[in-house]
PDB file of C-alpha atoms in Angstrom:
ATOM      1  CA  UNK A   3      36.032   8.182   0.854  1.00  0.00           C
ATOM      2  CA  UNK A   4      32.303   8.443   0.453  1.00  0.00           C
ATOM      3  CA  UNK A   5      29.716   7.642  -2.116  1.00  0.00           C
ATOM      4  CA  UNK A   6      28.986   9.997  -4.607  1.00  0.00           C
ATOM      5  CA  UNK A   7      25.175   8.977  -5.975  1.00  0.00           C
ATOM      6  CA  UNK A   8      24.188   5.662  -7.930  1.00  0.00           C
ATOM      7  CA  UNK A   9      23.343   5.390 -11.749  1.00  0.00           C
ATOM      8  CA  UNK A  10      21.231   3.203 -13.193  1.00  0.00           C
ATOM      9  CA  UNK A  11      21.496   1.841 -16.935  1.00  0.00           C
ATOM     10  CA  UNK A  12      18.547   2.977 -19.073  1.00  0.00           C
ATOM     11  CA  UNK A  13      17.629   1.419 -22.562  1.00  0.00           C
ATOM     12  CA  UNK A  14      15.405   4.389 -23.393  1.00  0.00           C
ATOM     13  CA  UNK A  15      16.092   7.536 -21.620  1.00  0.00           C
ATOM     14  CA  UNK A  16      12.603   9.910 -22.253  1.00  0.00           C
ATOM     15  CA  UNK A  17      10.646   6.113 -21.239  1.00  0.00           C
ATOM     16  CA  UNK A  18      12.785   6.804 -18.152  1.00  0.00           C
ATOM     17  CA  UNK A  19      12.881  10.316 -17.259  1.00  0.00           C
ATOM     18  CA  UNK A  20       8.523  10.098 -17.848  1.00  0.00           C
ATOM     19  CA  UNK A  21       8.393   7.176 -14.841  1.00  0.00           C
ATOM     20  CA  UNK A  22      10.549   8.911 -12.547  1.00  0.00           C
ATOM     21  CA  UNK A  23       8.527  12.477 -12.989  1.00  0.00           C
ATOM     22  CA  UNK A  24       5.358  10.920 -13.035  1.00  0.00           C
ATOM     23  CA  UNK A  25       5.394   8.216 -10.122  1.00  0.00           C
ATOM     24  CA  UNK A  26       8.053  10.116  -7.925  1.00  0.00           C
ATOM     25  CA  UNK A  27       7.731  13.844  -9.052  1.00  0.00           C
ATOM     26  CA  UNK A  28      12.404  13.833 -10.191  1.00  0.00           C
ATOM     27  CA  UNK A  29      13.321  16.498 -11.683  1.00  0.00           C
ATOM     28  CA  UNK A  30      16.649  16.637 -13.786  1.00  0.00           C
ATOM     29  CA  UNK A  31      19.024  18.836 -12.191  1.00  0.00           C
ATOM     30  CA  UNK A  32      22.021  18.195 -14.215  1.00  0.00           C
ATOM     31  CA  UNK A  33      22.032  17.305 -17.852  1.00  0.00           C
ATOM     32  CA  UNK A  34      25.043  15.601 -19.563  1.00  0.00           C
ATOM     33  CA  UNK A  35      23.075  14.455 -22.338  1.00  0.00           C
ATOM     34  CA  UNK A  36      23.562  10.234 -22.263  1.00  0.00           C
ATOM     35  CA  UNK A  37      23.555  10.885 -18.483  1.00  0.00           C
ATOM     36  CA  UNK A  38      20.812  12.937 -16.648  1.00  0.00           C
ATOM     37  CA  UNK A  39      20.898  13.446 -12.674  1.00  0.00           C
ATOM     38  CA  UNK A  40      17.698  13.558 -10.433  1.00  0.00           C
ATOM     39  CA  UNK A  41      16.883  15.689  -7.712  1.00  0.00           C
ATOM     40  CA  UNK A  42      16.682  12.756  -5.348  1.00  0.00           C
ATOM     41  CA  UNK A  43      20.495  12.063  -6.553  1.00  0.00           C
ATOM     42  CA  UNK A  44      19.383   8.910  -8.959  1.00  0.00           C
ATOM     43  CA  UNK A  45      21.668   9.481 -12.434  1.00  0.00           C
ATOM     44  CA  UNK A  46      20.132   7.679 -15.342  1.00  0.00           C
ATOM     45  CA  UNK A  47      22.661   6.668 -18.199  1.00  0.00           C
ATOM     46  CA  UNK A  48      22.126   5.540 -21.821  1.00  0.00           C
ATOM     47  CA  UNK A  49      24.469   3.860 -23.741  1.00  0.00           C
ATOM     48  CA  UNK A  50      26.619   2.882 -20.331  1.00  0.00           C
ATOM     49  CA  UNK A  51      28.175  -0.119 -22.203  1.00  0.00           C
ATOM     50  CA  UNK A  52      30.185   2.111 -24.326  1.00  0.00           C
ATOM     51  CA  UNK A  53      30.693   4.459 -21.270  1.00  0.00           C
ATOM     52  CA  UNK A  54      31.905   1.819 -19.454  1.00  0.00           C
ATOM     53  CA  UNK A  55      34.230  -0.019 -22.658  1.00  0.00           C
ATOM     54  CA  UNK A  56      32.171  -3.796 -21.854  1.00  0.00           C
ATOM     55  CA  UNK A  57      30.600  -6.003 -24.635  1.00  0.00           C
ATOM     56  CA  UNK A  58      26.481  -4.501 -25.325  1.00  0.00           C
ATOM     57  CA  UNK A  59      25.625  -8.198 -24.945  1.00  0.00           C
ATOM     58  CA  UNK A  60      26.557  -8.287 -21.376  1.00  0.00           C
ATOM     59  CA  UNK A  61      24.276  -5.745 -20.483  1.00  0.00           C
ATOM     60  CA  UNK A  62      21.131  -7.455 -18.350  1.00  0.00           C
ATOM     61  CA  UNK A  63      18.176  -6.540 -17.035  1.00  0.00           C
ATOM     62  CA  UNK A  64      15.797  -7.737 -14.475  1.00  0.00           C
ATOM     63  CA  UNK A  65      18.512  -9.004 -13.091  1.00  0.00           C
ATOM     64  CA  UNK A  66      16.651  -9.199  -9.644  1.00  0.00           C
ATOM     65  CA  UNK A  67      20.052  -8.511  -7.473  1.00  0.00           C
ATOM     66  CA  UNK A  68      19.334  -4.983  -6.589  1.00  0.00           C
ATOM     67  CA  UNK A  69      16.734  -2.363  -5.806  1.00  0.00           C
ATOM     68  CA  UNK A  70      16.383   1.325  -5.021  1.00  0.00           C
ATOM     69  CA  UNK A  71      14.589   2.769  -2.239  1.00  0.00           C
ATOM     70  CA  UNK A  72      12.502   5.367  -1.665  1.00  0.00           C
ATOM     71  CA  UNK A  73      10.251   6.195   1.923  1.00  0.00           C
ATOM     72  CA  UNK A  74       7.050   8.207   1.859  1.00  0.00           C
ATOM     73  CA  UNK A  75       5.623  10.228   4.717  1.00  0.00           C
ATOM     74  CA  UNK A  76       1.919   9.309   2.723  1.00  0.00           C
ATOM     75  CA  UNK A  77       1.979   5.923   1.185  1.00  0.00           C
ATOM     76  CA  UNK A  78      -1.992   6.092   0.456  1.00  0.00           C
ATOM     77  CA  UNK A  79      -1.504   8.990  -1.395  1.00  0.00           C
ATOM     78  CA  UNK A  80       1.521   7.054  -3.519  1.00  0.00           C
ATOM     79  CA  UNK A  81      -0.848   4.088  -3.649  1.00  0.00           C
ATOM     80  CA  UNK A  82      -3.332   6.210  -4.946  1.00  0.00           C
ATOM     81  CA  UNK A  83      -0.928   7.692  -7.380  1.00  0.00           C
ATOM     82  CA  UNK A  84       0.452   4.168  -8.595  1.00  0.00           C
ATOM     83  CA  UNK A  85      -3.124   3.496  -9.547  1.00  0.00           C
ATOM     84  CA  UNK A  86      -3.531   5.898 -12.179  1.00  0.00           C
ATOM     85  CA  UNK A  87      -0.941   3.923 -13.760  1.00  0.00           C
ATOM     86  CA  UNK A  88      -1.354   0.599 -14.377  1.00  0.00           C
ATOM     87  CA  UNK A  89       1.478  -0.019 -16.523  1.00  0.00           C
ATOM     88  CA  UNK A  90       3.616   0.360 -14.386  1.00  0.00           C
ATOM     89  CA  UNK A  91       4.705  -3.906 -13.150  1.00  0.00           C
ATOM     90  CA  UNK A  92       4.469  -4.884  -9.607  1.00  0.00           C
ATOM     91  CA  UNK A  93       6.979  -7.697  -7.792  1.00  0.00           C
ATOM     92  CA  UNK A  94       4.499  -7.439  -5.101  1.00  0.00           C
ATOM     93  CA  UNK A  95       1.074  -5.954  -4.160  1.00  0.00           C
ATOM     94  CA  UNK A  96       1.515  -3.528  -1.139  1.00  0.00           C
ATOM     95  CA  UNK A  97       2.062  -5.276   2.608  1.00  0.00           C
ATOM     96  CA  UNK A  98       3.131  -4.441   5.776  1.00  0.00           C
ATOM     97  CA  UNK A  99       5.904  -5.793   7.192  1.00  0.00           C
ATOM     98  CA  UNK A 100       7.278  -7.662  10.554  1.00  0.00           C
ATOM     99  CA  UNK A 101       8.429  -4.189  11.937  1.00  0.00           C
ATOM    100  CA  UNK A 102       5.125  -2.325  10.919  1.00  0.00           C
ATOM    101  CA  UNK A 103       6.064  -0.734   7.917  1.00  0.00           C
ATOM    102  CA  UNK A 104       4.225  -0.610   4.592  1.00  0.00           C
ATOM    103  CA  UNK A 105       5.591  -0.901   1.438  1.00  0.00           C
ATOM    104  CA  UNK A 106       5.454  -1.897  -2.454  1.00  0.00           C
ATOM    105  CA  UNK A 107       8.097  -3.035  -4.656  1.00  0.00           C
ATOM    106  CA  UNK A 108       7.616  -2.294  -8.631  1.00  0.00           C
ATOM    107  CA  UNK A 109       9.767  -2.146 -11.704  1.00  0.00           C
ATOM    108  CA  UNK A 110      10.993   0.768 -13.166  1.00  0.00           C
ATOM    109  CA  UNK A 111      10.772   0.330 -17.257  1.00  0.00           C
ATOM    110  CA  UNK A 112      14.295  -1.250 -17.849  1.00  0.00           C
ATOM    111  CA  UNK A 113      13.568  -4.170 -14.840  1.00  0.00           C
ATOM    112  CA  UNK A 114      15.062  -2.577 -11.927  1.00  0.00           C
ATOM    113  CA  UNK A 115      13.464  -2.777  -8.501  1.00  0.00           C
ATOM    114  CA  UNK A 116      11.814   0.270  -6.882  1.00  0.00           C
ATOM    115  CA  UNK A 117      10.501   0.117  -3.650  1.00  0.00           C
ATOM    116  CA  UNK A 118       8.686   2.649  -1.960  1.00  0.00           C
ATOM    117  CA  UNK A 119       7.784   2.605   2.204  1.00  0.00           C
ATOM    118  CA  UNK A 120       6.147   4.540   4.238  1.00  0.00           C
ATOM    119  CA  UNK A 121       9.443   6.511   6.292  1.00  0.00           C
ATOM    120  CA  UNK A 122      10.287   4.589   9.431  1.00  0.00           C
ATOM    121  CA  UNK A 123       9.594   7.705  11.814  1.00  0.00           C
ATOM    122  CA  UNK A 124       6.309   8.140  10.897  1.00  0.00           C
ATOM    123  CA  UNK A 125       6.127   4.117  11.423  1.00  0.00           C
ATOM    124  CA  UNK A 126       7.503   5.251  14.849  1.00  0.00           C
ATOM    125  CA  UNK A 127       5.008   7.769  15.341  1.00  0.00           C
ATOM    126  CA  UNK A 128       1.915   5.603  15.025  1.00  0.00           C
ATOM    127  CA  UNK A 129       3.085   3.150  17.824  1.00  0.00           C
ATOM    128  CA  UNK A 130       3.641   6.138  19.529  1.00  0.00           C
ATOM    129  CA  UNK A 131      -0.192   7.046  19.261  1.00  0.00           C
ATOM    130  CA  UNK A 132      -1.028   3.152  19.713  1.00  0.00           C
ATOM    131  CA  UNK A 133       0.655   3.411  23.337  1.00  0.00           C
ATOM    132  CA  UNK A 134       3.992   1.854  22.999  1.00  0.00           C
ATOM    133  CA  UNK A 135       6.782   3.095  24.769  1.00  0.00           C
ATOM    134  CA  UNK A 136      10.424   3.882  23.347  1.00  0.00           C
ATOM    135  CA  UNK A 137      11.589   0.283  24.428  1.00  0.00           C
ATOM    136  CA  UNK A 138       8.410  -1.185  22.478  1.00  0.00           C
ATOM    137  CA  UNK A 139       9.292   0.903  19.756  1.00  0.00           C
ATOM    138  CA  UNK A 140      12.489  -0.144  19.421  1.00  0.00           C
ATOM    139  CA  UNK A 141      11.768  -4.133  19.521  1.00  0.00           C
ATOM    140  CA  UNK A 142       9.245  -3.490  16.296  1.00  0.00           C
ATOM    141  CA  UNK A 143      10.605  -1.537  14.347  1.00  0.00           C
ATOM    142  CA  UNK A 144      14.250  -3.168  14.913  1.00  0.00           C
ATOM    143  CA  UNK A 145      16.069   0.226  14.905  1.00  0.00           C
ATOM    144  CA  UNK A 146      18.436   1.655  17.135  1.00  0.00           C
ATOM    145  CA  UNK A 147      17.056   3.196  21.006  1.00  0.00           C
ATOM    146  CA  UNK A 148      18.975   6.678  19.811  1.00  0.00           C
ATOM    147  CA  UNK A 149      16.988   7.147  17.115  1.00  0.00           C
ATOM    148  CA  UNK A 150      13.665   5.648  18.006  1.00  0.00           C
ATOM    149  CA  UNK A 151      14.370   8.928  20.906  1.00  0.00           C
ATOM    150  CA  UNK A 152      14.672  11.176  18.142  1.00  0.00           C
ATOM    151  CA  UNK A 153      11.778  10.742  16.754  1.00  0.00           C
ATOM    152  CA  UNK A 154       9.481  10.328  20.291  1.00  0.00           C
ATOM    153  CA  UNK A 155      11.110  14.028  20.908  1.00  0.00           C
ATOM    154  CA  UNK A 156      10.003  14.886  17.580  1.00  0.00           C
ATOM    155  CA  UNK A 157       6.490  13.226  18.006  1.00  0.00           C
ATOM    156  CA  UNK A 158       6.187  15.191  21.335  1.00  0.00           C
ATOM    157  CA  UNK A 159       7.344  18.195  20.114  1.00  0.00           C
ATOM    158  CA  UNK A 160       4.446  19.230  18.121  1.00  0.00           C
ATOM    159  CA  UNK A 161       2.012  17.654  20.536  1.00  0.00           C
ATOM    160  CA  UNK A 162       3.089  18.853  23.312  1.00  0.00           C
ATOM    161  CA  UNK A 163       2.101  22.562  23.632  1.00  0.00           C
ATOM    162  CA  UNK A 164      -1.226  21.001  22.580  1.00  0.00           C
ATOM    163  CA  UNK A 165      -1.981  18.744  25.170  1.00  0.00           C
ATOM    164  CA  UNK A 166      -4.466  20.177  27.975  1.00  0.00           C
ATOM    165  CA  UNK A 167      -4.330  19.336  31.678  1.00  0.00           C
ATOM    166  CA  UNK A 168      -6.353  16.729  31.279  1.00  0.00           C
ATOM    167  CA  UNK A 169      -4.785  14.566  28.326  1.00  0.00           C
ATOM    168  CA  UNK A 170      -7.024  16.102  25.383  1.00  0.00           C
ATOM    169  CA  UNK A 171      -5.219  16.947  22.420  1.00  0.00           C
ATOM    170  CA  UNK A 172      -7.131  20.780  21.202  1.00  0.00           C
ATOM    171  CA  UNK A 173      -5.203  20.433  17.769  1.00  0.00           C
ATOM    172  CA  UNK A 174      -7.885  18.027  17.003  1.00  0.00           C
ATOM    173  CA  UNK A 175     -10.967  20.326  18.079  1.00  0.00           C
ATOM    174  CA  UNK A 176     -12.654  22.098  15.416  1.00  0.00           C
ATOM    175  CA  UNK A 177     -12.861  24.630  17.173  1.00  0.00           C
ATOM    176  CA  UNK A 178      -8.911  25.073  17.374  1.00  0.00           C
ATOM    177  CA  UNK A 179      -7.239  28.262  16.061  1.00  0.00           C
ATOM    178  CA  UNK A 180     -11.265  29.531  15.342  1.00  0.00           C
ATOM    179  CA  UNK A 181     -12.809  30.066  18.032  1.00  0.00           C
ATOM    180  CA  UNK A 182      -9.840  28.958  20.450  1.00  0.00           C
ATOM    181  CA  UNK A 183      -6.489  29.156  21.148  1.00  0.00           C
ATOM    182  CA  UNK A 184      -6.475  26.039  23.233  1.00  0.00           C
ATOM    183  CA  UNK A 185      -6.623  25.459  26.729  1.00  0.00           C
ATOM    184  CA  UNK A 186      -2.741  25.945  27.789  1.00  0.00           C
ATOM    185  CA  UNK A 187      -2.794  29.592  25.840  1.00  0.00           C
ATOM    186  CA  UNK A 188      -5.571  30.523  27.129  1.00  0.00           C
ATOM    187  CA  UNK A 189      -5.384  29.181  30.707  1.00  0.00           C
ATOM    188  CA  UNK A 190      -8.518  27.222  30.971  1.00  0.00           C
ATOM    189  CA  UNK A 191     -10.355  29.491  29.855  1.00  0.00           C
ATOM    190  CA  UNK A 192     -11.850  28.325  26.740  1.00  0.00           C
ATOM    191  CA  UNK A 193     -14.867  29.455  24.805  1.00  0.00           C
ATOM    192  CA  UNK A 194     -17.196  27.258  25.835  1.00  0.00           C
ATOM    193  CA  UNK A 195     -16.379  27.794  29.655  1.00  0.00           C
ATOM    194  CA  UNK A 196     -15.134  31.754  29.862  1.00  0.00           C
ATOM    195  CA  UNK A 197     -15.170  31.648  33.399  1.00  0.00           C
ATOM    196  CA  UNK A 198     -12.338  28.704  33.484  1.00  0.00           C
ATOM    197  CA  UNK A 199     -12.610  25.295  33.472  1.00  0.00           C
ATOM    198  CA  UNK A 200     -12.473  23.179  36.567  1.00  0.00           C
ATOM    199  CA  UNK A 201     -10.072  20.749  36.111  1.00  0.00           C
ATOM    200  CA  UNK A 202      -7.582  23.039  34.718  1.00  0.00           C
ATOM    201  CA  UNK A 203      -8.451  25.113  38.255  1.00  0.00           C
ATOM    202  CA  UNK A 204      -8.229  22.129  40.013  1.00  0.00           C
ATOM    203  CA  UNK A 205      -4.386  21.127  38.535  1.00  0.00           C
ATOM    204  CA  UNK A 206      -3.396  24.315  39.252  1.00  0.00           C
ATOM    205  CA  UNK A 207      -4.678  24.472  42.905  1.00  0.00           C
ATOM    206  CA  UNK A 208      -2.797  21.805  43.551  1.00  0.00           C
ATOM    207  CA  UNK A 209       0.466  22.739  41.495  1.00  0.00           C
ATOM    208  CA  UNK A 210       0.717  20.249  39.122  1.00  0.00           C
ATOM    209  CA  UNK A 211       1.644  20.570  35.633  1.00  0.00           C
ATOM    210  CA  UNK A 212      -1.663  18.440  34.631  1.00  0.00           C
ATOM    211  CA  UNK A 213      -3.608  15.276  36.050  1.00  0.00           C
ATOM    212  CA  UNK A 214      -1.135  12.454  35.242  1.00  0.00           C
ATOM    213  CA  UNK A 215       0.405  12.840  38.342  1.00  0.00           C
ATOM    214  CA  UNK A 216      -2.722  13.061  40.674  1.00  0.00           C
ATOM    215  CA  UNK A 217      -3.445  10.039  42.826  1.00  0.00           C
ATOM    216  CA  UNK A 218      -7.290  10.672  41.742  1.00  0.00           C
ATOM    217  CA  UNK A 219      -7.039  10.078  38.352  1.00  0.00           C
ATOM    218  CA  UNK A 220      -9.895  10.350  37.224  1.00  0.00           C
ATOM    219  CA  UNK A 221     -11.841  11.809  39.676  1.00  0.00           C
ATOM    220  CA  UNK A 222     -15.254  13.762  40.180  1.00  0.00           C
ATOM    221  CA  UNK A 223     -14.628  16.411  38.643  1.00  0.00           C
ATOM    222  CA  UNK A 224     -13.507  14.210  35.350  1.00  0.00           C
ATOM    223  CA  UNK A 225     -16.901  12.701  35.915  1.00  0.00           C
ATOM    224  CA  UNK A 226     -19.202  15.660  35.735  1.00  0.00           C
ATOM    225  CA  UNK A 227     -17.287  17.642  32.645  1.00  0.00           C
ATOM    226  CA  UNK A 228     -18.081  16.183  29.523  1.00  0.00           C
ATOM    227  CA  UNK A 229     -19.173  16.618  26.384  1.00  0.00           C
ATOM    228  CA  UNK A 230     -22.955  16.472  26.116  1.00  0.00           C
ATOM    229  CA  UNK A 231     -23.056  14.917  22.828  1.00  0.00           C
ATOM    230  CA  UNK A 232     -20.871  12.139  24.179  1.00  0.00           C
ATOM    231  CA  UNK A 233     -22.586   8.789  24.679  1.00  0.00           C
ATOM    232  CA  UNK A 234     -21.640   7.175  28.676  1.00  0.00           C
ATOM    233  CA  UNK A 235     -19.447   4.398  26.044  1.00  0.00           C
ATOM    234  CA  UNK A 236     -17.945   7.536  24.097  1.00  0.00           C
ATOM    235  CA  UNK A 237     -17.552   9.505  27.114  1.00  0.00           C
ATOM    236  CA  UNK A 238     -15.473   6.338  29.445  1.00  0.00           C
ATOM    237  CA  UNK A 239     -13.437   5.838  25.841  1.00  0.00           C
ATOM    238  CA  UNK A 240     -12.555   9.457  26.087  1.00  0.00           C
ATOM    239  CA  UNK A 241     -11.504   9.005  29.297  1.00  0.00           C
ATOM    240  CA  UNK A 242      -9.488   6.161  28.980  1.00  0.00           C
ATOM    241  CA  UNK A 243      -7.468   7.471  26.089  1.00  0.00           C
ATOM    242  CA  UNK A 244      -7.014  10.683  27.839  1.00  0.00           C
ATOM    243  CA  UNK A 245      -5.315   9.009  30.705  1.00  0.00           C
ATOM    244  CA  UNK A 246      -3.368   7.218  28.533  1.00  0.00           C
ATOM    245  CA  UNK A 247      -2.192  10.003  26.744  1.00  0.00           C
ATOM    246  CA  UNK A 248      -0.825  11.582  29.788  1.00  0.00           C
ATOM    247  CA  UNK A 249       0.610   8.351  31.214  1.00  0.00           C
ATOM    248  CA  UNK A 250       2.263   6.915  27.846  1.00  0.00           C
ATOM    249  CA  UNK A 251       3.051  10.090  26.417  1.00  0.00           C
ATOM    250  CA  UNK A 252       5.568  10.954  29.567  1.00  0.00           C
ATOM    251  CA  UNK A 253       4.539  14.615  29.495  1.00  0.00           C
ATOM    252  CA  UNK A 254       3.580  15.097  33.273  1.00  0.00           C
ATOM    253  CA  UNK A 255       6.329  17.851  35.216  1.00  0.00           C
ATOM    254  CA  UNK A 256       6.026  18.312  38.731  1.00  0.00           C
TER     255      UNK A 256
END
């Protein structure tokens, strides 16, 4: 046995069907007149006393016993969204809670509770960039090691290809995918150093897949290439969170 979808009882269906399109973009996919599905699975029913044979009188609501739930890979932008309408009722402002996640609980316009969270991997994903390890990860956001792996492969996954030899991430350059195709594709030799740069000459001299396994992390040659436009507190920050990104981030191969 498995469940098929949930339905909610609605006192004025268009009321409805204008909240859920409007805050969380539902379509109706199915159409059975008193009883419309959503795209997201939600089926909204009118008249569900007489559907359901029980006394109209019976029938409450903001009952406070229930709640649907919805996750967001961009809560600002639903924040943002939620703003433009302001009659829509809040239980509670938005807040973060004990295992990192934000989140907002309103009413939908017959009582019931909505809330809407940021999803839980992309939770994962910025203790991922704070540092924290998979056993960390796990502790915080109170969900099981198995998955809290899924989504550190995931998190690598895309980062990975972009990480250079010596812990900078090109997908954040400017220059990336314009003037570059990043320092692994192009093997060191990037556009502001067409004759190769050093420390990617250096790793491979030494047969490493990039500096987080060298005993001389960081060492001179970390010291004299920098960014000129990089204060010395910008360019020891850099440093450190380079290090860190090869260290944390597990993505050193002999």
């Amino acid at each position: 046995m498995k469940l098929q979808g949930i339905l909610i009882a609605v006192q004025n269906m268009e009321r409805s069907l204008k909240f859920y399109r409007e805050i969380f973009n539902q379509d109706v996919i199915m159409d059975f007149g008193a009883n419309k599905t959503l795209r997201c699975g939600l089926s909204l029913q009118s008249d569900f006393d007489k559907l359901a044979e029980f006394d109209a009188s019976l029938m409450k609501f903001h009952t406070h016993n229930m709640e649907l739930y919805f996750e967001t890979d961009d809560f600002d932008a639903f924040t943002s969204l939620l703003n433009e309408h302001p009659e829509v009722e809040k239980l509670h402002e938005a807040k973060t809670f004990p295992w990192r996640q934000r989140g907002i609980r309103i009413y939908d316009p017959d009582g019931h509770i909505v809330e809407v969270s940021e999803s839980m991997e992309s939770v994962g994903f910025k203790l991922f960039e704070e540092g924290k390890t998979i056993e960390e990860t796990v502790k915080i956001t109170q969900h099981p090691q198995n998955i809290v792996e899924q989504w550190y492969k995931r998190f690598l996954g895309e980062e990975d290809e972009n990480i250079s030899v010596c812990g900078s991430n090109c997908a954040k350059c400017p220059y990336y995918k314009k003037m570059c195709s990043g320092c692994n594709k192009s093997s060191g030799k990037v556009f502001h150093s067409p004759q190769g740069c050093a420390i990617y000459s250096c790793v491979q001299s030494k047969n490493l897949h990039d500096c987080g396994k060298c005993s001389s992390l960081p060492c001179k040659i970390w010291k004299e290439t920098r960014d000129p436009s990089y204060s010395d507190e910008q360019f020891e920050k850099s440093i450190a969170e380079r290090i860190k990104t090869l260290r944390t981030k597990c993505i050193s191969k002999d």
